[in-house]
Short mmCIF file of N, CA and C in Angstrom, two decimals:
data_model
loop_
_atom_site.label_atom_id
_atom_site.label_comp_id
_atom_site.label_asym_id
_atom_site.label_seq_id
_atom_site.Cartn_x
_atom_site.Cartn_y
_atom_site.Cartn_z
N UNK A 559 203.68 104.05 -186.35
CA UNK A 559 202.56 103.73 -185.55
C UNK A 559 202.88 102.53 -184.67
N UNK A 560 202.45 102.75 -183.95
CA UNK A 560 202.82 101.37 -182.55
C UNK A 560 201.53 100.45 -182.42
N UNK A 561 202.23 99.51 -182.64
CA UNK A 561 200.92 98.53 -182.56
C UNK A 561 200.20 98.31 -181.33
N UNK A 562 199.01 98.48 -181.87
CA UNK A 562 198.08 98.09 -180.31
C UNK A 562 198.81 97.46 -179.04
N UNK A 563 198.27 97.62 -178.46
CA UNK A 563 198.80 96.70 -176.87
C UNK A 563 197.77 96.74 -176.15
N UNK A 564 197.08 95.79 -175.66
CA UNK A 564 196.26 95.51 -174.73
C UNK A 564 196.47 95.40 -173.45
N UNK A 565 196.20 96.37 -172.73
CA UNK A 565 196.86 96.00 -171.03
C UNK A 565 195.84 94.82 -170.63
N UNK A 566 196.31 93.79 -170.12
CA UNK A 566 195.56 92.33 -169.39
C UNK A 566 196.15 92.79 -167.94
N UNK A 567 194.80 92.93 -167.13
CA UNK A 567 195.02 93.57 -165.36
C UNK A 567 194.63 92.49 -165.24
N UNK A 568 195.06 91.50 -164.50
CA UNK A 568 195.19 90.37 -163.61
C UNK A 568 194.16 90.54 -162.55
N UNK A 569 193.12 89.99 -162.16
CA UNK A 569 192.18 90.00 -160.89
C UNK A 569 192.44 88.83 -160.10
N UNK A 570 193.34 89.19 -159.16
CA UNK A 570 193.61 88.46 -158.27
C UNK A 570 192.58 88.01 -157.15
N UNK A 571 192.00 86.53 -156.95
CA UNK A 571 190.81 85.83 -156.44
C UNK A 571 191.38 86.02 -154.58
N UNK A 572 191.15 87.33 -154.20
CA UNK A 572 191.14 87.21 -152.83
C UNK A 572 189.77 87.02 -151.45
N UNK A 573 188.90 86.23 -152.33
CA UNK A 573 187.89 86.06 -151.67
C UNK A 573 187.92 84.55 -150.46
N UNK A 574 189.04 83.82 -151.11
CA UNK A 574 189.14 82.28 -150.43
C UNK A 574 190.09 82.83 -148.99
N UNK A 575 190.34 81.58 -148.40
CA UNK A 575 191.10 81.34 -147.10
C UNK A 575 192.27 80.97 -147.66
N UNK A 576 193.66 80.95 -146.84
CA UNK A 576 195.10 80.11 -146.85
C UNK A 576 194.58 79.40 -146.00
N UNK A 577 196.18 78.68 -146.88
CA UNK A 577 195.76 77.27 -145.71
C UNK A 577 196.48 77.87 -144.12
N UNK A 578 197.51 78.57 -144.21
CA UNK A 578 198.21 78.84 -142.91
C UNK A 578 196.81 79.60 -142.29
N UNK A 579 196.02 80.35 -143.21
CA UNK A 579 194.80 81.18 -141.57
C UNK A 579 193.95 79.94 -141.35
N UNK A 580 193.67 78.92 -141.95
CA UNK A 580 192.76 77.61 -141.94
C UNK A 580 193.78 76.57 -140.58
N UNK A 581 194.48 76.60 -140.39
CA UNK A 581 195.26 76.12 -139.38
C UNK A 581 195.52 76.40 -138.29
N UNK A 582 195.45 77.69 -138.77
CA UNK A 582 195.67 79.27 -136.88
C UNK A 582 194.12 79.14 -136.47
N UNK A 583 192.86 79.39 -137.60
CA UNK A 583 191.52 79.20 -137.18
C UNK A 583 191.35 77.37 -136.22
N UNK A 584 192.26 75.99 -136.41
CA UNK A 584 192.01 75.02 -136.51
C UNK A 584 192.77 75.08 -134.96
N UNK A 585 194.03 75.65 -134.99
CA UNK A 585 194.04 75.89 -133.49
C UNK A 585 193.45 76.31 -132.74
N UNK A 586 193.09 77.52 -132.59
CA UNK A 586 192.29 78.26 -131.98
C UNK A 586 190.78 77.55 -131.74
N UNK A 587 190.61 76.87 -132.32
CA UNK A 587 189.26 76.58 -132.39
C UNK A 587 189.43 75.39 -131.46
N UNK A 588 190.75 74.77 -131.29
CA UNK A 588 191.13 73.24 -130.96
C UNK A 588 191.56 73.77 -129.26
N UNK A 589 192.29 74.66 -129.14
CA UNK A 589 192.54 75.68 -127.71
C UNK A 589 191.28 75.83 -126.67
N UNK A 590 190.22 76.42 -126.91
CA UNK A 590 189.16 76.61 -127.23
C UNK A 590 187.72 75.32 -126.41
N UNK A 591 188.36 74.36 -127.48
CA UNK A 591 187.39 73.63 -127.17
C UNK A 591 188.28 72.28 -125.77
N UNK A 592 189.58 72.33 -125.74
CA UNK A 592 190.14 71.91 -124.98
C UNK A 592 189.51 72.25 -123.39
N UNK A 593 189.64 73.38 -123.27
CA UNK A 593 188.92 74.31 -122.10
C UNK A 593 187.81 74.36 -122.18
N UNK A 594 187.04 73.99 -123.00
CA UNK A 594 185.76 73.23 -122.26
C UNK A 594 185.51 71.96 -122.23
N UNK A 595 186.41 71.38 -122.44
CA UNK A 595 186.64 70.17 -122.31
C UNK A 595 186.78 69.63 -120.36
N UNK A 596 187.89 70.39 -120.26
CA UNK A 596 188.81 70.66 -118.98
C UNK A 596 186.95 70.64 -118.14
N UNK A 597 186.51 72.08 -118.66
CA UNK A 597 185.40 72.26 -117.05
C UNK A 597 184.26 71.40 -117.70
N UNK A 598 184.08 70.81 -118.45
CA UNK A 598 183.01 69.70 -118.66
C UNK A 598 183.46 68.22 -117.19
N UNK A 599 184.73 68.47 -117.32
CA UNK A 599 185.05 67.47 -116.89
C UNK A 599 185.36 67.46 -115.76
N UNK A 600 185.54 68.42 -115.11
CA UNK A 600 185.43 69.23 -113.30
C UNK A 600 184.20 68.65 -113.07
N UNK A 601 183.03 69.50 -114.05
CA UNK A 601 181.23 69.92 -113.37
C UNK A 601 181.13 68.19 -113.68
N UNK A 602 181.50 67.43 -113.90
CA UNK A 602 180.83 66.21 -114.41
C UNK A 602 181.77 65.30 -112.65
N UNK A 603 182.97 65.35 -112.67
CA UNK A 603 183.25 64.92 -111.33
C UNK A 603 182.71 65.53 -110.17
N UNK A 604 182.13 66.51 -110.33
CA UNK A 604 182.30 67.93 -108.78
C UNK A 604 180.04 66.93 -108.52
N UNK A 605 180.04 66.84 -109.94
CA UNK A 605 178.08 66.79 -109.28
C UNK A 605 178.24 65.23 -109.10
N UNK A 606 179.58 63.67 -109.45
CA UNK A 606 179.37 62.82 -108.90
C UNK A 606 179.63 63.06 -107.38
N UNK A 607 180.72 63.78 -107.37
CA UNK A 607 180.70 63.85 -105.51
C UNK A 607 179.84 63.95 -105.35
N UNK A 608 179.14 64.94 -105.17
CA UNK A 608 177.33 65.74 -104.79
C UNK A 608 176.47 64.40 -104.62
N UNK A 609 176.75 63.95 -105.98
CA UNK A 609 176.12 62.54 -106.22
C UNK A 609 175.80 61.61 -104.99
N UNK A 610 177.37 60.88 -104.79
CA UNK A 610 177.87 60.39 -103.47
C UNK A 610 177.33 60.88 -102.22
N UNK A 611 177.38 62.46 -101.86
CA UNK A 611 177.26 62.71 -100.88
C UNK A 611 176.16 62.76 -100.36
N UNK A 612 174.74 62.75 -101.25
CA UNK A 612 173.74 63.06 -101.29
C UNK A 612 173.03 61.60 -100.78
N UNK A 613 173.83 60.34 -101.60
CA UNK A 613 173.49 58.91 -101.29
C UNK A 613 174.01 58.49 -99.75
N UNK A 614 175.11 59.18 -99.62
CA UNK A 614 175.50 58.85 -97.91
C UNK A 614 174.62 59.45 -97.25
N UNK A 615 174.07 60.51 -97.51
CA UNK A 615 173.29 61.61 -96.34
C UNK A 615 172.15 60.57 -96.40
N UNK A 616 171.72 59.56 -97.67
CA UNK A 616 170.06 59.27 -97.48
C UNK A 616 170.40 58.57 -96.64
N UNK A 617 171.40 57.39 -97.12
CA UNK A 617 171.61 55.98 -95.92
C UNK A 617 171.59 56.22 -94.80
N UNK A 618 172.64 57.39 -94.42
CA UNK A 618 172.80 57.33 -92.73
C UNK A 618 171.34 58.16 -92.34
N UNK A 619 170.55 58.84 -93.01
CA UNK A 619 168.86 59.38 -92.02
C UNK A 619 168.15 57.76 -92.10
N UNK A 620 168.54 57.08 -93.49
CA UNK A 620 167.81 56.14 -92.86
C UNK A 620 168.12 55.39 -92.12
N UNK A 621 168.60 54.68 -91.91
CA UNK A 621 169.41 53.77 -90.92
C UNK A 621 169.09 54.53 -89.28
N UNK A 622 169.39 55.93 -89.24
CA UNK A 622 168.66 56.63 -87.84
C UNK A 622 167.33 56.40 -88.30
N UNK A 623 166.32 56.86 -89.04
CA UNK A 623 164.97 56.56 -88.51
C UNK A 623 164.53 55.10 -88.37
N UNK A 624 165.31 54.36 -89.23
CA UNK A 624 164.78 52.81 -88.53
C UNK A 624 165.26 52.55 -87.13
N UNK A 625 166.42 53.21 -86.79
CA UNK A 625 166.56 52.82 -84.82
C UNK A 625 166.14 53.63 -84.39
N UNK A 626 165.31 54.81 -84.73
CA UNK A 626 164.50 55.64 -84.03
C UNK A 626 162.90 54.90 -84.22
N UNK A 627 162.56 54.18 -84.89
CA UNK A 627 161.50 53.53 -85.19
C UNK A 627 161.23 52.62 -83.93
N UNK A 628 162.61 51.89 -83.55
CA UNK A 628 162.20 51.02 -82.74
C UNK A 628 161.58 51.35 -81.23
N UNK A 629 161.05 50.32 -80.44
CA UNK A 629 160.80 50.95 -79.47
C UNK A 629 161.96 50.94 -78.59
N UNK A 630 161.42 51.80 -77.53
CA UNK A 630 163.31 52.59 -76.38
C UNK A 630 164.01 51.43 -75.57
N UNK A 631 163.23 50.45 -75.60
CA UNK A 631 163.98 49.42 -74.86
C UNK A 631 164.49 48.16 -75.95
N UNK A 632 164.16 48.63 -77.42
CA UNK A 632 164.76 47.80 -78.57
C UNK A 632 166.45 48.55 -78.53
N UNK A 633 166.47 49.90 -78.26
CA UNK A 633 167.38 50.53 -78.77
C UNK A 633 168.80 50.41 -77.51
N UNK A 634 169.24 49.44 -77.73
CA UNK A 634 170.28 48.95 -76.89
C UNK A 634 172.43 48.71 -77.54
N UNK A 635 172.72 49.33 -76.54
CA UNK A 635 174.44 48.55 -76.92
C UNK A 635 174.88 49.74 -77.02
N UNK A 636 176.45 49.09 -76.31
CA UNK A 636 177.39 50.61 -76.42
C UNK A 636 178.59 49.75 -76.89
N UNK A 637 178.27 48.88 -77.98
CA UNK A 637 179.20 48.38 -79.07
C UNK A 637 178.59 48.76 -79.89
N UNK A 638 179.98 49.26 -80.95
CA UNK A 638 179.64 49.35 -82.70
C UNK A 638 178.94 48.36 -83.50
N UNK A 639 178.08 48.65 -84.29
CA UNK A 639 178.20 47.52 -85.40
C UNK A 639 178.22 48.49 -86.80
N UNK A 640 178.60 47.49 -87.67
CA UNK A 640 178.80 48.20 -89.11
C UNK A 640 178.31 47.20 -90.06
N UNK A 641 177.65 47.93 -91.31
CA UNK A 641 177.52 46.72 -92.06
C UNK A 641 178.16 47.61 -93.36
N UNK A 642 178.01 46.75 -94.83
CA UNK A 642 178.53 47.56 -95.74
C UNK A 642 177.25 47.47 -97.13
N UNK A 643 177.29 49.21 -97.33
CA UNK A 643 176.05 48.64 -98.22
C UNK A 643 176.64 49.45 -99.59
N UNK A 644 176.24 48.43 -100.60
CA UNK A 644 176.56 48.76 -101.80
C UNK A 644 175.67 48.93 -103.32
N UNK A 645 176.08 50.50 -103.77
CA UNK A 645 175.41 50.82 -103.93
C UNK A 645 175.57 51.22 -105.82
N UNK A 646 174.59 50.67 -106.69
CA UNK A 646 175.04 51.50 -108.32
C UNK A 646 175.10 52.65 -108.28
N UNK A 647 176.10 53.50 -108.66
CA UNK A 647 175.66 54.88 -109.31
C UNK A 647 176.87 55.06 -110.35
N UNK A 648 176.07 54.85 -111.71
CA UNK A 648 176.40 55.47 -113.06
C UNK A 648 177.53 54.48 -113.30
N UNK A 649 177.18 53.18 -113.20
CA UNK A 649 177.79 52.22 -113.69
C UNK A 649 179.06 52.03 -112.92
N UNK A 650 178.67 52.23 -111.53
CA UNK A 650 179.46 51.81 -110.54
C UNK A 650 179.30 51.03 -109.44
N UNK A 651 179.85 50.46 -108.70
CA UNK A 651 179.39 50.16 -107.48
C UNK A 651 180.28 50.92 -106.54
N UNK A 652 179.44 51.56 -105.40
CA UNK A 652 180.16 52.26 -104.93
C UNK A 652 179.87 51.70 -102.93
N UNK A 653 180.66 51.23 -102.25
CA UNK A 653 180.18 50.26 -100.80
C UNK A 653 180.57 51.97 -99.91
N UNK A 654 179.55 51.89 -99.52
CA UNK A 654 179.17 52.35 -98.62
C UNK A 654 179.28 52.14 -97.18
N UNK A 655 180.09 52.48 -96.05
CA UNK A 655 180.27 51.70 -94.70
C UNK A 655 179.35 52.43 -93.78
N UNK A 656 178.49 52.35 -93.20
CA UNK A 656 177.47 52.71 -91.78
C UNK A 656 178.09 51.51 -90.96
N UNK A 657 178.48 52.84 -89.72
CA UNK A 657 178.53 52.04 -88.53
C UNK A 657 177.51 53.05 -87.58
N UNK A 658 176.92 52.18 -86.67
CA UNK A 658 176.49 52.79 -85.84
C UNK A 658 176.53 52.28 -84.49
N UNK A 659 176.70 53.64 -83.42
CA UNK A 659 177.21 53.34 -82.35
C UNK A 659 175.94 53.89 -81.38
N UNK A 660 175.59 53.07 -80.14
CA UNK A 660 174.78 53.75 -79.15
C UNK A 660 174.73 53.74 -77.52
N UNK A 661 174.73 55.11 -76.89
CA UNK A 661 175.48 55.12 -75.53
C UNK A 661 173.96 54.72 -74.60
N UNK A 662 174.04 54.82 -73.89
CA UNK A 662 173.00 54.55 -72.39
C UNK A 662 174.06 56.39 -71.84
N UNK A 663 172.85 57.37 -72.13
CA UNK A 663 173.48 58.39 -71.14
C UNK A 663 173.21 57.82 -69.87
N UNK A 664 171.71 57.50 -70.08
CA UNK A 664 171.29 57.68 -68.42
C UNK A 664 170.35 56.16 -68.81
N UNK A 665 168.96 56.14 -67.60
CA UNK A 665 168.39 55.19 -67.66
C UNK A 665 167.44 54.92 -68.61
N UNK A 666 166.95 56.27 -68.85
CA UNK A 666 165.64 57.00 -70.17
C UNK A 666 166.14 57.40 -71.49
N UNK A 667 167.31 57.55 -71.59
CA UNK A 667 168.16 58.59 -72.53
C UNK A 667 169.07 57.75 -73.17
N UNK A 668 169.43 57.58 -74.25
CA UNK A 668 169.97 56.88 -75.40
C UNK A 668 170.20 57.91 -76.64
N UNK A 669 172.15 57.74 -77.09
CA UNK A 669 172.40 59.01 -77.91
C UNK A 669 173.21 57.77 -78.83
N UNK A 670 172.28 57.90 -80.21
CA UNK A 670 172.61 57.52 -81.19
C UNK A 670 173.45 58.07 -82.40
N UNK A 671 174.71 57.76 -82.66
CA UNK A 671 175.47 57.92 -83.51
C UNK A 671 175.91 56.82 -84.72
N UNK A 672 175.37 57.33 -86.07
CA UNK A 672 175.34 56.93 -87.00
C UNK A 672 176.52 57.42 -88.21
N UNK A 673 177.54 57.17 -88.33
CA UNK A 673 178.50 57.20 -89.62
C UNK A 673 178.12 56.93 -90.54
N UNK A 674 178.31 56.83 -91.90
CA UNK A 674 178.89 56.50 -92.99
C UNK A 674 179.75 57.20 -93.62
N UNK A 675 180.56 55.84 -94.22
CA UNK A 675 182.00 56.54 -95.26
C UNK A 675 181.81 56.25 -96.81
N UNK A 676 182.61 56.16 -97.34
CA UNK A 676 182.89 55.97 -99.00
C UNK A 676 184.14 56.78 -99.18
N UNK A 677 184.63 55.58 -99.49
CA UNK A 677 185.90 56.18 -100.61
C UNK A 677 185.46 56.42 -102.26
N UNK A 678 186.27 57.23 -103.03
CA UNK A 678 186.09 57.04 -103.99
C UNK A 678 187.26 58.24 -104.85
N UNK A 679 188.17 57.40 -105.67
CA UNK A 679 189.05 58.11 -106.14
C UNK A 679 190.56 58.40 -105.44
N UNK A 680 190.16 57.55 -104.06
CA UNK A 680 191.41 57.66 -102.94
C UNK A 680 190.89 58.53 -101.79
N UNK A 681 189.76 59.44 -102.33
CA UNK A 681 189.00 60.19 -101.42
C UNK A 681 188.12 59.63 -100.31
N UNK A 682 188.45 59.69 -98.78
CA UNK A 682 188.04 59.21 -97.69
C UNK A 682 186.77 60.00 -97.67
N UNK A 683 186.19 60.18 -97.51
CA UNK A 683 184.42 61.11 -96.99
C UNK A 683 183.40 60.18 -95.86
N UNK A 684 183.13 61.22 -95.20
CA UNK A 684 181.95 60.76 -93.74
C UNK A 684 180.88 61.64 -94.02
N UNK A 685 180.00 61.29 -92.97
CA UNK A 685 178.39 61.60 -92.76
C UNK A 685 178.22 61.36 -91.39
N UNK A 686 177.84 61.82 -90.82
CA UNK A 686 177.20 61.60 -89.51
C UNK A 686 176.46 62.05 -89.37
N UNK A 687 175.16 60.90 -88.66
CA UNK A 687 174.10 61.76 -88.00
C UNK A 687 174.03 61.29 -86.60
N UNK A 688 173.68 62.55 -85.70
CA UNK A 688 173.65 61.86 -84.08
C UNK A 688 172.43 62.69 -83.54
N UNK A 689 171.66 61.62 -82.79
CA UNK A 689 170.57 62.18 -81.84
C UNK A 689 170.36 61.42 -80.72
N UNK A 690 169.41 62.18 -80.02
CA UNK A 690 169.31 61.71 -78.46
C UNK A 690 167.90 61.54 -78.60
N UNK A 691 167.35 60.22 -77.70
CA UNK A 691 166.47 59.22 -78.00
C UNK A 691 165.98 59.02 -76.13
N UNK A 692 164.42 60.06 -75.90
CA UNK A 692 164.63 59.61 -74.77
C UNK A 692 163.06 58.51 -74.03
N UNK A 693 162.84 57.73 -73.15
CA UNK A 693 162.31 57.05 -73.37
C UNK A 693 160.55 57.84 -72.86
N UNK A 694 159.64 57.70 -73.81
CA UNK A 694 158.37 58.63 -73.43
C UNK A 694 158.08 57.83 -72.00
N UNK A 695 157.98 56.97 -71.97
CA UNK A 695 157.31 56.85 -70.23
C UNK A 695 158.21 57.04 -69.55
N UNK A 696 158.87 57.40 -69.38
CA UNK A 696 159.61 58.12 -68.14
C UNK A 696 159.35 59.46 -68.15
N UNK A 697 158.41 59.93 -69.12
CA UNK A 697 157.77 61.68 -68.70
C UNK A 697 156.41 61.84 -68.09
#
């Protein structure tokens, strides 16, 4: 007679992770978040431009409606002037240059040209606004 024998079947615990798929998951996950890293960091420079550009566009309308404010015989000179205005945005200062220039077409008629620049990042950028300014009593 042969003595008993008990077969012992081994249940192998394949319910956990390795560490090698815990590492490929740690890349991938690290790949991943790199690239949105990347366009976080585009859309976050691309809307300060916007930013910028949006602050040059206010300065230079204003700066034209205050010499459009004045009256037609305030609005004189066919020299430049420039001043520099400086401005916070998001824990910056960022100077701002308006120059503005104004012709004598004629005796009634005055054509105002208004710049501004900003650098920022090495990046040169303009604005211009230009209009023609003519004097009501002479109609």
């Amino acid at each position: 007679m042969r003595p008993h024998v008990r077969k012992q079947i081994s249940k192998s615990n394949n319910s956990g992770f390795t560490l090698i798929e815990v590492l490929v998951a740690v890349v991938i996950l690290m790949v991943g978040l790199l690239g949105v890293m990347q366009a976080l960091n585009l859309a976050i420079q691309t809307n300060l431009q916007n930013e910028m550009r949006t602050q040059g566009s206010m300065i230079g309308e204003a700066q034209m409606a205050k010499i459009k404010s004045l009256p037609f015989d305030n609005i004189t000179g066919a020299t430049e002037r420039s001043l520099s205005v400086p401005v916070n945005m998001r824990s910056a200062i960022i100077d701002y240059t308006v120059t503005k220039k104004i012709d004598n077409v004629s005796s009634t008629t005055r054509r105002i040209n208004v710049g501004v620049s900003w650098t920022h990042r090495g990046n040169h950028q303009d604005y211009v606004v230009s209009s023609v300014v003519t004097d009501p009593r002479a109609h």
